[in-house]
Tab-separated table of C-alpha atoms and ligand atoms in Angstrom:
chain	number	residue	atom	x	y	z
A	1	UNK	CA	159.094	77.751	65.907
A	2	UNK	CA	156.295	76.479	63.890
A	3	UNK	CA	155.659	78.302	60.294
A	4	UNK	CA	152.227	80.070	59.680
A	5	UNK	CA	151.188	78.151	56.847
A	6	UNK	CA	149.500	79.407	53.341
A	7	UNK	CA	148.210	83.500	54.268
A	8	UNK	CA	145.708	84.426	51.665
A	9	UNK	CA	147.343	87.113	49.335
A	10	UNK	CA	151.285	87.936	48.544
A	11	UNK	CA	153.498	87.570	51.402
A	12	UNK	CA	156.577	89.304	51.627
A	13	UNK	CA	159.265	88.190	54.292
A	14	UNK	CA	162.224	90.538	55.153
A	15	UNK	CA	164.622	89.955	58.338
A	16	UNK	CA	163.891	92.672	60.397
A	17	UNK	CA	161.177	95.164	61.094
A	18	UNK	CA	163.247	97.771	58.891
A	19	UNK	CA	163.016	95.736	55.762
A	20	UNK	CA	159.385	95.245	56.482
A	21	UNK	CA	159.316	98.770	56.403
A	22	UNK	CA	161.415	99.745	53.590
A	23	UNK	CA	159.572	96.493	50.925
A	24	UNK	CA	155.795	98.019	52.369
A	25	UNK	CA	157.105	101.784	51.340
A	26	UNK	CA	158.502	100.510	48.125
A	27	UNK	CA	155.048	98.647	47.122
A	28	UNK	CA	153.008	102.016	48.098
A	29	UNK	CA	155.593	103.927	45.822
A	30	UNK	CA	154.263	101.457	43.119
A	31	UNK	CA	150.606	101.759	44.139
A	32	UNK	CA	150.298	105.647	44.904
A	33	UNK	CA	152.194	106.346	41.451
A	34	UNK	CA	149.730	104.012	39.598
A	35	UNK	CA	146.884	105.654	41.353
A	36	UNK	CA	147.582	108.926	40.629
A	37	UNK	CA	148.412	108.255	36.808
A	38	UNK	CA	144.486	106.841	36.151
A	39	UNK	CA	143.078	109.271	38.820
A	40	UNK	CA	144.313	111.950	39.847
A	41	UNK	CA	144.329	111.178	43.581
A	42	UNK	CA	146.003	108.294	45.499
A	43	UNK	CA	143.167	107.134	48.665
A	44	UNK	CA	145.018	105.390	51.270
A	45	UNK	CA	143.811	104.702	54.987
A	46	UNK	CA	146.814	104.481	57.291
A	47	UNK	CA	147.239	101.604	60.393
A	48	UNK	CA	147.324	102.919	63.813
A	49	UNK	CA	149.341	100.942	66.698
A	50	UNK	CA	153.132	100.571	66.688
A	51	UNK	CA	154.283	98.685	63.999
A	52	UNK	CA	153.327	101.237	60.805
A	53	UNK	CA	155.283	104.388	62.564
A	54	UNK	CA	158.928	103.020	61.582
A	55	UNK	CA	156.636	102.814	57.829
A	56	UNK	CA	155.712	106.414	57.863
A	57	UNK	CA	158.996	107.317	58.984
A	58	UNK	CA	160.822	105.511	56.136
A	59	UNK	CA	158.013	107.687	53.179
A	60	UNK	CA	158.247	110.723	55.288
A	61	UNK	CA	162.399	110.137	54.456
A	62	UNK	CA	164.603	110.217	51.232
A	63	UNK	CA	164.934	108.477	48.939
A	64	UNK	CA	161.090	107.586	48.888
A	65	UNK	CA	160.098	111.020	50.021
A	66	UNK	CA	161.246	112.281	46.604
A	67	UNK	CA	159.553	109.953	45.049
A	68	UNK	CA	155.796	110.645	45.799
A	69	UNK	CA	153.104	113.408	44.378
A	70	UNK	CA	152.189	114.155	48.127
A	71	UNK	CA	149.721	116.641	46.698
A	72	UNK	CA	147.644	114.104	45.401
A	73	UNK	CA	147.608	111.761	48.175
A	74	UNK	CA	144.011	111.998	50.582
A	75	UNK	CA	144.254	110.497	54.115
A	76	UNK	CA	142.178	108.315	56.151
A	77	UNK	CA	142.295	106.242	59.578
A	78	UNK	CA	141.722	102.517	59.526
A	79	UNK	CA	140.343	103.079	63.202
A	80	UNK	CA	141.163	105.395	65.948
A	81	UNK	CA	141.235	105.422	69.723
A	82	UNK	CA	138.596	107.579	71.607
A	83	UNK	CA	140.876	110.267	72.989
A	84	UNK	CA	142.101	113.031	71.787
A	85	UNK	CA	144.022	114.133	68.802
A	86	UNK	CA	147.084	115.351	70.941
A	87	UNK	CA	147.270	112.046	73.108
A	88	UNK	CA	150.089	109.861	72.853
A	89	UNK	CA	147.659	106.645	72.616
A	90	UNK	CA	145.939	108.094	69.506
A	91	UNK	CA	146.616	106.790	65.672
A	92	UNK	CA	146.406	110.091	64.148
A	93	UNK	CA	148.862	112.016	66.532
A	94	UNK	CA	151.293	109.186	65.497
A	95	UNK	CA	150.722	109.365	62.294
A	96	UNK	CA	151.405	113.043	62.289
A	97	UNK	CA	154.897	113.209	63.977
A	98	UNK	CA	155.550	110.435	61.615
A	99	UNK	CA	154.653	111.312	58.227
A	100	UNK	CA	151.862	113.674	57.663
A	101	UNK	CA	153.315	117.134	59.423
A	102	UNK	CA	156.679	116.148	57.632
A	103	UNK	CA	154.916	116.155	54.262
A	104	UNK	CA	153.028	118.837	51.553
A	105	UNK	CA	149.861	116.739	51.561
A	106	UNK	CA	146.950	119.392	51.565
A	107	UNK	CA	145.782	119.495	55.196
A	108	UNK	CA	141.822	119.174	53.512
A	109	UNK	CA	142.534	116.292	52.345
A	110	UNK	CA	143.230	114.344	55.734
A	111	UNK	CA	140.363	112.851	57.185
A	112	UNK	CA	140.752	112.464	60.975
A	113	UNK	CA	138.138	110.081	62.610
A	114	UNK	CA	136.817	112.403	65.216
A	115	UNK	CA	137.210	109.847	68.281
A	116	UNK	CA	136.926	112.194	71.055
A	117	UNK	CA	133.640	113.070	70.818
A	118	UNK	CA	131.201	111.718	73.530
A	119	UNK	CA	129.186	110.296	70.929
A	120	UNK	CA	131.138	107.440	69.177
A	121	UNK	CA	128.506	106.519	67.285
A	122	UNK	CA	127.752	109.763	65.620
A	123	UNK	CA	131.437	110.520	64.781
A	124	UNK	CA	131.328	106.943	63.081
A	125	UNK	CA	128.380	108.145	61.165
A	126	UNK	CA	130.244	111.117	60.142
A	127	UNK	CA	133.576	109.466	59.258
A	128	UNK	CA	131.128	106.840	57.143
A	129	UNK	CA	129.432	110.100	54.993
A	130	UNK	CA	133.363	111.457	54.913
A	131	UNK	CA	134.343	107.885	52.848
A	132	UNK	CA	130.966	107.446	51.093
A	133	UNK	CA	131.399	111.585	49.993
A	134	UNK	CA	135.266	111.449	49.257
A	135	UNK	CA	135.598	107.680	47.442
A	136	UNK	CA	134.398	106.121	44.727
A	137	UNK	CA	132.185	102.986	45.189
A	138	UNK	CA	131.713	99.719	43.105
A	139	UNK	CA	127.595	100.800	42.596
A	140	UNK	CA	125.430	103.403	44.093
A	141	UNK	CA	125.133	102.378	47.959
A	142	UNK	CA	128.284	99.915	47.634
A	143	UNK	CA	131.022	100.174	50.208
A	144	UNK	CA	133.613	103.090	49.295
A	145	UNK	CA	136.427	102.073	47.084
A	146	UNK	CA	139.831	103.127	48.620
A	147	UNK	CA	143.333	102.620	46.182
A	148	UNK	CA	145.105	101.243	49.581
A	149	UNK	CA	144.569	100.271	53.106
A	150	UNK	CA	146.855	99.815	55.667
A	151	UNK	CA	146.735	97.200	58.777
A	152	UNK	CA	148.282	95.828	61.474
A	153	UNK	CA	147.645	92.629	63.489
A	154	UNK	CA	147.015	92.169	67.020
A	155	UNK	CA	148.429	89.288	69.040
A	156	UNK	CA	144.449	88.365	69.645
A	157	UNK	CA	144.386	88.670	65.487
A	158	UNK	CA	142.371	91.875	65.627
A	159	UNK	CA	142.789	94.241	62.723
A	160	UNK	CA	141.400	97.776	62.547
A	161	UNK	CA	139.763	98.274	65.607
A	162	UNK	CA	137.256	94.829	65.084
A	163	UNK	CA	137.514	92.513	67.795
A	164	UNK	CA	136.816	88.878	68.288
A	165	UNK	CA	133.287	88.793	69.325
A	166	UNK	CA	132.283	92.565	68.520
A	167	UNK	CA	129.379	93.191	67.111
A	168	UNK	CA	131.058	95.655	64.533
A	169	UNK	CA	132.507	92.418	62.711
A	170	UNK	CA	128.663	92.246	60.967
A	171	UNK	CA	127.968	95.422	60.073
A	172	UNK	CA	127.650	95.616	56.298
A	173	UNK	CA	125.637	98.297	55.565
A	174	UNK	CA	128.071	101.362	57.511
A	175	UNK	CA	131.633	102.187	56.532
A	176	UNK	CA	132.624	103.151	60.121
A	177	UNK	CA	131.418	102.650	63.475
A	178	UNK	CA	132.242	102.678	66.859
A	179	UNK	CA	133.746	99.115	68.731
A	180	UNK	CA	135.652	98.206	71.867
A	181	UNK	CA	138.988	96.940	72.265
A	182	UNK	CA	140.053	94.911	75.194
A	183	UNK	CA	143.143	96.445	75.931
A	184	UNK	CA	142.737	100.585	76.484
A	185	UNK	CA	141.520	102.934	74.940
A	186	UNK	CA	138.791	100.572	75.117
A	187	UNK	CA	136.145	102.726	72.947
A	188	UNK	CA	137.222	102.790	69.068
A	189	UNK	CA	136.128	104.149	65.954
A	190	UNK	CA	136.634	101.349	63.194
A	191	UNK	CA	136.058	101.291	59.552
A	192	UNK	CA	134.074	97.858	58.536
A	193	UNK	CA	134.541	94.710	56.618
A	194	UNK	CA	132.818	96.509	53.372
A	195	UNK	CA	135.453	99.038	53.241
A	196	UNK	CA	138.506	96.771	53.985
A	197	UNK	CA	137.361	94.463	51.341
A	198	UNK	CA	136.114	96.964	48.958
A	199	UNK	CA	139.817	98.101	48.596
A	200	UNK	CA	141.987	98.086	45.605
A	201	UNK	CA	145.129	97.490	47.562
A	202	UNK	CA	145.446	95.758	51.022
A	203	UNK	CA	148.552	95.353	53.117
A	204	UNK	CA	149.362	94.302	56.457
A	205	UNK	CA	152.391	95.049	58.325
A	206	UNK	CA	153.167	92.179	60.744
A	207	UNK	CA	156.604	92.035	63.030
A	208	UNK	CA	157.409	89.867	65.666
A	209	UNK	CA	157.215	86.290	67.064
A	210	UNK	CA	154.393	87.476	69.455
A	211	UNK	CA	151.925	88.063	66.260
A	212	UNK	CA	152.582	83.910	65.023
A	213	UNK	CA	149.727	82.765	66.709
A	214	UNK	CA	147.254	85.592	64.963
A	215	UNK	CA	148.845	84.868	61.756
A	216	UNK	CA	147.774	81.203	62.356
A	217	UNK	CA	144.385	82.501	63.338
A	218	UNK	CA	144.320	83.956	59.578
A	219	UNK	CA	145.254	81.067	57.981
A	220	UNK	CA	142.598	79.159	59.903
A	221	UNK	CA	139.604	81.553	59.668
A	222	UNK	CA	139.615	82.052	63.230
A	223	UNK	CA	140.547	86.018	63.697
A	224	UNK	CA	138.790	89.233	62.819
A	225	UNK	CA	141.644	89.527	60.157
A	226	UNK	CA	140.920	86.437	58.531
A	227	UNK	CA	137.500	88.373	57.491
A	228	UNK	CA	139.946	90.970	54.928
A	229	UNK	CA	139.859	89.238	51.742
A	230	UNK	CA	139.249	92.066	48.943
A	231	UNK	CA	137.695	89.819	46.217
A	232	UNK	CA	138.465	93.274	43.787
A	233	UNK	CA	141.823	93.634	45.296
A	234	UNK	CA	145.508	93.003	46.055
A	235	UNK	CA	145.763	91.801	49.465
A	236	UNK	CA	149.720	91.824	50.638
A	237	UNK	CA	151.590	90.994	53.823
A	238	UNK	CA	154.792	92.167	54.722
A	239	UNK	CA	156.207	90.080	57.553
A	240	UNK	CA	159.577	90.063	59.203
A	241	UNK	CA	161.146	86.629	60.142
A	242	UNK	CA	160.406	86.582	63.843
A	243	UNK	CA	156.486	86.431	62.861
A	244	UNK	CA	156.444	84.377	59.911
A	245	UNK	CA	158.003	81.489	62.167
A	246	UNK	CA	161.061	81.575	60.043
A	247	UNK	CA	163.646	82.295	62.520
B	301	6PG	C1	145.247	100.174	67.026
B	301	6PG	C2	145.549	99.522	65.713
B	301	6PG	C3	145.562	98.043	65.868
B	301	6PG	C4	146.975	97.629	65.616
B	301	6PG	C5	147.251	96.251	66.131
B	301	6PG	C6	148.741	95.938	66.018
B	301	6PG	O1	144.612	101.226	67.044
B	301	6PG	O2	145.723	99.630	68.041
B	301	6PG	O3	144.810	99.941	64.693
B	301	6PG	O4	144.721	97.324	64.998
B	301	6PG	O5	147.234	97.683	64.207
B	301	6PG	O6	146.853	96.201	67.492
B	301	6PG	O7	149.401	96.899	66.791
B	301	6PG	P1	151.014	96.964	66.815
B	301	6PG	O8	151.420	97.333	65.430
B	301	6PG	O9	151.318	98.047	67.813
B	301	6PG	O10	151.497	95.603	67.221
């Protein structure tokens, strides 16, 4: 199989999806615990799709469990599908039977990207005053400053919910907005570019041989994902060996 070549950032490789899991919740450990010492608060917008659950299921867990100030931690989405909260397809209901109903983070302080709505657009514009209300920002105006962001990669190398050839990969001026997938629920909500790469802390959870091609898409510049490259930030990939072409 061939290898992906030079990803942009630290690159972690582990065997299995499990150590993927278990290095990512050992680096957010690190990054929550430094957060919360300058700050007071640890800002962190979770992945949706499949790979982050077995993630939120190792933090929601001992020993890493015990090692987090839940109460300071403030959630947000990464993107969400336009359905609603309860459905299996959506990010946040996973997210909850994962981690966040197993936890004592203060239910104020999770920010749900209100995707069901009929109007996409205006529940983008919300979830955009929600970050630009809730985090702080490089300069007045400047993209909202989260301490970590989560992501996963699509086969297509899609990140978020921005798609190759969507117009949401030029948006600079909004936080969030709506997009479309091409694989259902078609109709997103996706935080932008600005926000990905305004982050302090940027990590992407990649298993399987089926994401090798996107990862060579991001070493190329030819995916959405190749466009998150925090210039103020840590960007970090965990990878097992199936997609990192190593087995
Ligand atoms: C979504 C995700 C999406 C996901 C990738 C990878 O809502 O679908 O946000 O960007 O991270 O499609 O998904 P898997 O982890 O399930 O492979």
């Amino acid at each position: 199989m061939r290898q992906v070549g030079r990803l942009p950032g630290a690159v972690t490789v582990r065997d299995d999806a499990a150590g993927v899991a278990a290095s990512a919740a050992d680096w957010i450990v690190e990054v929550a615990g430094a957060a919360i010492a300058e700050g007071g608060r640890f800002r962190i917008a979770l992945a949706g799709g499949s790979t982050p659950r077995t993630l939120y299921q190792v933090l929601a867990a001992a020993p890493h469990r015990e090692r987090m100030d839940w109460r300071s931690w403030e959630v947000f989405f990464g993107d969400e599908r336009a359905c609603p909260p309860d459905d299996p397809a959506s990010n946040c209901r996973m997210a909850r039977e994962a981690l966040l109903d197993l936890v004592s983070i203060r239910p104020e302080l999770i920010h749900r990207m209100e995707a069901e709505r009929a109007d996409l657009n205006a529940a983008a514009a919300k979830y955009s005053s929600i970050l630009a209300s809730t985090c702080p920002a490089a300069s007045p105006g400047s993209a909202p400053r989260l301490d970590c962001v989560l992501l996963g990669l699509g086969e297509n190398g899609h990140t978020a919910s921005l798609f190759p050839g969507d117009p949401a990969l030029q948006v600079r001026d909004r936080w969030a907005v709506r997009s479309r997938a091409d694989y259902a629920p078609f109709d997103r909500i996706t935080v932008t570019y600005p926000v990905l790469n305004a982050a302090a802390h940027v990590a992407f959870l990649v298993t399987g041989a089926a994401k090798g091609e996107a990862l060579r898409g991001v070493v190329d510049g030819r995916v959405p994902a190749a466009g998150v490259r925090p210039p103020d930030g840590e960007l970090r990939w965990f990878l097992d060996a199936a997609a990192a072409g190593s087995r």
